[in-house]
mmCIF file of C-alpha atoms in Angstrom:
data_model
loop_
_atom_site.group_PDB
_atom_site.id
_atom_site.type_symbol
_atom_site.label_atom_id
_atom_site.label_comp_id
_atom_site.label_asym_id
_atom_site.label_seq_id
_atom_site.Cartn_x
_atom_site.Cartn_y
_atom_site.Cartn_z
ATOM 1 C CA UNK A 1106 21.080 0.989 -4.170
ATOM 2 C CA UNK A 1107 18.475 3.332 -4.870
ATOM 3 C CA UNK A 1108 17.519 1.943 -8.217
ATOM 4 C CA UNK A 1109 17.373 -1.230 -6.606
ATOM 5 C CA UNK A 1110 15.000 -0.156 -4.015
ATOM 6 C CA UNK A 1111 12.429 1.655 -6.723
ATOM 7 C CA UNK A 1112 12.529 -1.194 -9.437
ATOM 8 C CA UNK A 1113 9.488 -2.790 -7.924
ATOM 9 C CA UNK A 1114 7.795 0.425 -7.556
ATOM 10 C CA UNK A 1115 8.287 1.886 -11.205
ATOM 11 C CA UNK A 1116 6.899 -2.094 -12.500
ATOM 12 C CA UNK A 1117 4.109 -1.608 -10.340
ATOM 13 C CA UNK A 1118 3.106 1.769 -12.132
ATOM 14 C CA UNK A 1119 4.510 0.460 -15.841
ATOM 15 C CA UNK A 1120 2.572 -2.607 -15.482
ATOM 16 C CA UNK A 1121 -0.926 -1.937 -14.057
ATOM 17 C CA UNK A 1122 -3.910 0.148 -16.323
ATOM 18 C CA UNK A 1123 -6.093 2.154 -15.133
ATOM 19 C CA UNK A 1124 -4.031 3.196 -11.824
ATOM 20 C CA UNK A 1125 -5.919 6.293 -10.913
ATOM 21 C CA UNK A 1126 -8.759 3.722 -9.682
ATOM 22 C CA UNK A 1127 -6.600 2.476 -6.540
ATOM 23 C CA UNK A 1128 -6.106 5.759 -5.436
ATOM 24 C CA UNK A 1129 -9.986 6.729 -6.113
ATOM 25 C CA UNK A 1130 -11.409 6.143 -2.939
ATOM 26 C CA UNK A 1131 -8.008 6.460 -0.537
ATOM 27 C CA UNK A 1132 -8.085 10.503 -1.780
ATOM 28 C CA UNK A 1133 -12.241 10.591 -1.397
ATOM 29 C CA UNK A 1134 -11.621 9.209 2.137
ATOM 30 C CA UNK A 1135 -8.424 11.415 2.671
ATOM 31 C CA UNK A 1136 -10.673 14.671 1.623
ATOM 32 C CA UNK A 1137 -13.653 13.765 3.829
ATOM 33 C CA UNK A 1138 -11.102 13.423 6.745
ATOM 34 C CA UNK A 1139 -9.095 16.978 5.502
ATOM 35 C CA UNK A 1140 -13.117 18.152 5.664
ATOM 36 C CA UNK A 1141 -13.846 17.183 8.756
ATOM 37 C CA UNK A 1142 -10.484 18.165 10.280
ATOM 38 C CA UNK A 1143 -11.179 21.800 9.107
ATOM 39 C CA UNK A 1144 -14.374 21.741 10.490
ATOM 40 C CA UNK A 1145 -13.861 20.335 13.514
ATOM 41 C CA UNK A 1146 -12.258 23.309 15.823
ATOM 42 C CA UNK A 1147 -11.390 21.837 18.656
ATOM 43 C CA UNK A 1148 -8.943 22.999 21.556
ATOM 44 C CA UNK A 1149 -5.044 22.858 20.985
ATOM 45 C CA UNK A 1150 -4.729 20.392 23.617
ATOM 46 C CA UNK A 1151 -7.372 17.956 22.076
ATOM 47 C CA UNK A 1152 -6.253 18.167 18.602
ATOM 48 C CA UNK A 1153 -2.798 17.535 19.403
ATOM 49 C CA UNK A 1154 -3.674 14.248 22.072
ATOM 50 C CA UNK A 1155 -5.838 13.127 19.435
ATOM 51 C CA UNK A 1156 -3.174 13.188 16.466
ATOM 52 C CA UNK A 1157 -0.518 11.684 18.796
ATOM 53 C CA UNK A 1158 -2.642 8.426 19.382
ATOM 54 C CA UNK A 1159 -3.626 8.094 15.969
ATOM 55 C CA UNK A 1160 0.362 7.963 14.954
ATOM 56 C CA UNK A 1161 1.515 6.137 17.071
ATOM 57 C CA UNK A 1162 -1.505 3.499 16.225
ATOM 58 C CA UNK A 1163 -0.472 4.137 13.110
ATOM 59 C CA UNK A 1164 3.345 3.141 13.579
ATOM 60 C CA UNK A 1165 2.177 -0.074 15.123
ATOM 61 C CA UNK A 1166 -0.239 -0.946 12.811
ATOM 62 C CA UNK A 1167 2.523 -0.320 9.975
ATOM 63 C CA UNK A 1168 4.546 -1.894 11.400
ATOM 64 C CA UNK A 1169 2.634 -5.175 11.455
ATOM 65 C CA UNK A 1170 2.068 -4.636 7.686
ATOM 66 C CA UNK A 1171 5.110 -4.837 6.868
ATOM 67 C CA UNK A 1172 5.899 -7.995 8.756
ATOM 68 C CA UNK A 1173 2.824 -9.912 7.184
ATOM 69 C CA UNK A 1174 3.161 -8.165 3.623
ATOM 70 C CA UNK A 1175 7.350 -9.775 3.876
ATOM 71 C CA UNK A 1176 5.890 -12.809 5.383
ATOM 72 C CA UNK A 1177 3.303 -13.256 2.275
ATOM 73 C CA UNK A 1178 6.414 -12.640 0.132
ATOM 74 C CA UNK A 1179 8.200 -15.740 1.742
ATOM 75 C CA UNK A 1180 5.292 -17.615 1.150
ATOM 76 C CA UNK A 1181 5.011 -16.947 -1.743
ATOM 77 C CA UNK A 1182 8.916 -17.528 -3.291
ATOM 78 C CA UNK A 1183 9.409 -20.405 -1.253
ATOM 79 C CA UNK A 1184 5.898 -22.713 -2.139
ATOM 80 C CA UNK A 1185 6.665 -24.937 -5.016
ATOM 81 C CA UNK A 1186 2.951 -26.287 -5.687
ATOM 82 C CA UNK A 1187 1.442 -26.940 -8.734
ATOM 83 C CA UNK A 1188 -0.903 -23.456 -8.329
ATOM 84 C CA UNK A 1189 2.389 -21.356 -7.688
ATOM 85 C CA UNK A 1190 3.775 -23.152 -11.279
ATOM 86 C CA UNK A 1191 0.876 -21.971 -13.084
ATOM 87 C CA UNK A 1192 1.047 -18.868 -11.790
ATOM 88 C CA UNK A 1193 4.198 -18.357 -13.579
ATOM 89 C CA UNK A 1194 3.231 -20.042 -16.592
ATOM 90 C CA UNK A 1195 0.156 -18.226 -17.241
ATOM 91 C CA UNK A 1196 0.238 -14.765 -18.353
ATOM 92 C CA UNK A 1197 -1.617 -12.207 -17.049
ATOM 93 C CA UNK A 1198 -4.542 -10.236 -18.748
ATOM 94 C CA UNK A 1199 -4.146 -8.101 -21.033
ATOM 95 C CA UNK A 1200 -7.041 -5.868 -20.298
ATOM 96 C CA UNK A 1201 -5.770 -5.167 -16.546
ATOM 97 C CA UNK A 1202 -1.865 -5.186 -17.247
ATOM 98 C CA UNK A 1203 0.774 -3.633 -19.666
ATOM 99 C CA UNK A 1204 3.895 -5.668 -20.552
ATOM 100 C CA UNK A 1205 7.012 -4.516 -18.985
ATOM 101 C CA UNK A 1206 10.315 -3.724 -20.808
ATOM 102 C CA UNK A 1207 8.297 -5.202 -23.798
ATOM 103 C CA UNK A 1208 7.886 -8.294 -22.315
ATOM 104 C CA UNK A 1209 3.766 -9.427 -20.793
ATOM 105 C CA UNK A 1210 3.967 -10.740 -17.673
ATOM 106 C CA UNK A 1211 3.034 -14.019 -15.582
ATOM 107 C CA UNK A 1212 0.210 -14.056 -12.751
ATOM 108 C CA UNK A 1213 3.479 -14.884 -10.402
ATOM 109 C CA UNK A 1214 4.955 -11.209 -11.561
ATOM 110 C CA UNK A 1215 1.662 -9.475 -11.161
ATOM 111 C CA UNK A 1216 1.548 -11.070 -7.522
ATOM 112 C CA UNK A 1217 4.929 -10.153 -6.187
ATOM 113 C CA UNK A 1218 4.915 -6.599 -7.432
ATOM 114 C CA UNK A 1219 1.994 -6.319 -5.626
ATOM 115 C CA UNK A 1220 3.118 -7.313 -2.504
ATOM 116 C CA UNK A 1221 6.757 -6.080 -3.332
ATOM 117 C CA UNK A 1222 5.258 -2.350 -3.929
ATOM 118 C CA UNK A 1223 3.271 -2.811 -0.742
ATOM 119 C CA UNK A 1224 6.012 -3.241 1.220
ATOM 120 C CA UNK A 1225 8.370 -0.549 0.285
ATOM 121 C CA UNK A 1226 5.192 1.748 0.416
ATOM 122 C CA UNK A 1227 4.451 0.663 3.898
ATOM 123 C CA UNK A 1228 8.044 1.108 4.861
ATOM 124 C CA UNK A 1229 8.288 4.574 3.206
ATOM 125 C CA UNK A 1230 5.268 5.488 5.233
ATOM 126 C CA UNK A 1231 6.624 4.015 8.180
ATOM 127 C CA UNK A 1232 9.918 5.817 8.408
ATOM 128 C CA UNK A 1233 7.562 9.346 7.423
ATOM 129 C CA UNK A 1234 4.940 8.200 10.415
ATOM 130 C CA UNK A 1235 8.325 8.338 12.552
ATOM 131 C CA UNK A 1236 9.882 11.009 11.945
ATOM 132 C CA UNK A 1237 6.016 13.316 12.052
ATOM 133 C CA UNK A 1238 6.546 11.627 15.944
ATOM 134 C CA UNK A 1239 9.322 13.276 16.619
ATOM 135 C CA UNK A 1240 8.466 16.906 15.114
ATOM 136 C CA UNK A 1241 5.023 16.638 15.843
ATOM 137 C CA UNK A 1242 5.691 19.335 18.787
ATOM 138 C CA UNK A 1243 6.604 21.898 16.515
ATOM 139 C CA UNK A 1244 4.141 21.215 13.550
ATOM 140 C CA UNK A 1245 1.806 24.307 13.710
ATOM 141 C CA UNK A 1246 -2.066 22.762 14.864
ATOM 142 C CA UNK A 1247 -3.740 23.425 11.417
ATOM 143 C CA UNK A 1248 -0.799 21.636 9.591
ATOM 144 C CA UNK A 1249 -2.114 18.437 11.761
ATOM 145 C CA UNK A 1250 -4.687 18.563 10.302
ATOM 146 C CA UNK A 1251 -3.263 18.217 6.465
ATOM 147 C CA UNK A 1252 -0.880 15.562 8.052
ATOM 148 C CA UNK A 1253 -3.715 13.253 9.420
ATOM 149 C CA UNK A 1254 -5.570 13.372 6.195
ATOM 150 C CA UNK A 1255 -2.668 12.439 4.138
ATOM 151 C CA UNK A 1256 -2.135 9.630 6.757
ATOM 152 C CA UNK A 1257 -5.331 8.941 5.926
ATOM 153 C CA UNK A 1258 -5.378 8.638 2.380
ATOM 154 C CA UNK A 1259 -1.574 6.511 2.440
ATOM 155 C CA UNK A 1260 -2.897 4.004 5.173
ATOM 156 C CA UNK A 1261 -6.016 3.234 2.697
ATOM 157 C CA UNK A 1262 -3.978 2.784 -0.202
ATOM 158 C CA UNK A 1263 -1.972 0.571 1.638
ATOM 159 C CA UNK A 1264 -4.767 -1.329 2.612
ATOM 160 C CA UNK A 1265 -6.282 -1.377 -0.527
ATOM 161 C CA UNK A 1266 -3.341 -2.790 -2.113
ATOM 162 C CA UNK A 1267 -2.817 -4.839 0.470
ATOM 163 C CA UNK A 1268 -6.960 -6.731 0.128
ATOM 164 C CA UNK A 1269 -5.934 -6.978 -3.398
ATOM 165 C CA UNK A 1270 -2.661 -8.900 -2.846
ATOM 166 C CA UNK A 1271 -4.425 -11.099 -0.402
ATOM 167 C CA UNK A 1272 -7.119 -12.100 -2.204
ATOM 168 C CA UNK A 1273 -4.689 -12.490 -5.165
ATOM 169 C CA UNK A 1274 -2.959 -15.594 -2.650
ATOM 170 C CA UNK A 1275 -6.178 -16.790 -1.628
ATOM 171 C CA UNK A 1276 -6.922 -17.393 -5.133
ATOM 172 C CA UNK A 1277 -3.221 -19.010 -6.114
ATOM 173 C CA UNK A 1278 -3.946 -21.625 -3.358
ATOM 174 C CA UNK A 1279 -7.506 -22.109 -4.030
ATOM 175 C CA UNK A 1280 -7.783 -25.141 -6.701
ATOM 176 C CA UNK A 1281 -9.688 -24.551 -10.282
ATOM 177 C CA UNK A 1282 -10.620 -21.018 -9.100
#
């Protein structure tokens, strides 16, 4: 099961060039907040009511992620339009993406292991978000502080994948484009 569960996360990295640039500005915004964080020396009580909120918000907004990011998925595999029959027909640049197991792949591919990647990294995240809720009492105050700007930096990358898949449909349905 476990190779199962990481195939569409080991195409995502074999496939795409130039990686490093989706996780650019998720670990600029993740420092800033790890700066800030440090800085920022507020009382026990404050700090802790303040990272309790922002997981939980987190483990809702996840949550829905991972609900739209399947949904897309369903979309997605069960259209049969003329765009989505393109999409597998045309191959995908070489430029932005490296052939996997030897083989280039389709604009269809390079869709769904977007979205596919986005969901078991939303789902990761969401079963981490959970389980920081329920040790979060015992997590020393400064260590909060490292947790919330990780949190930080995965919820962006989420998101950033997740604009890119979107626009990526918007595009498959949008005619000529």
């Amino acid at each position: 099961m476990k190779t199962i569960l990481f195939v569409p996360l080991r195409d995502y990295y074999q496939s795409r060039k130039r990686i490093w640039v989706k996780y650019l500005i998720p670990v600029v915004l993740g420092l800033l907040a790890l700066a800030g964080a440090l800085i920022f020396n507020g009382d026990e009580e404050t700090v802790r009511s303040t990272f309790s909120e922002f997981v939980n918000v987190q483990i809702n907004v996840v949550a829905i992620l991972v609900s739209s990011s399947v949904a897309i998925i369903s979309i997605l595999v069960t259209a049969d339009n003329a765009n989505i029959k393109s999409l597998k027909e045309e191959m995908a640049d070489s430029t932005q993406y490296k052939p996997v197991a030897g083989k280039p792949l389709s604009l269809f591919q390079i869709l769904l292991s977007n979205i596919a990647y986005n969901v078991i990294v939303e789902i990761i995240y969401l079963v981490i978000l959970i389980g920081v809720a329920l040790i979060r009492p015992i997590i020393p105050l400064q260590v909060l502080k490292y947790i919330a700007a990780v949190c930080i930096f995965a919820i962006m990358h989420i998101l950033g994948v997740l604009l890119e898949s979107v626009a990526q449909m918007y595009l498959t349905f949008w005619r000529n484009r």
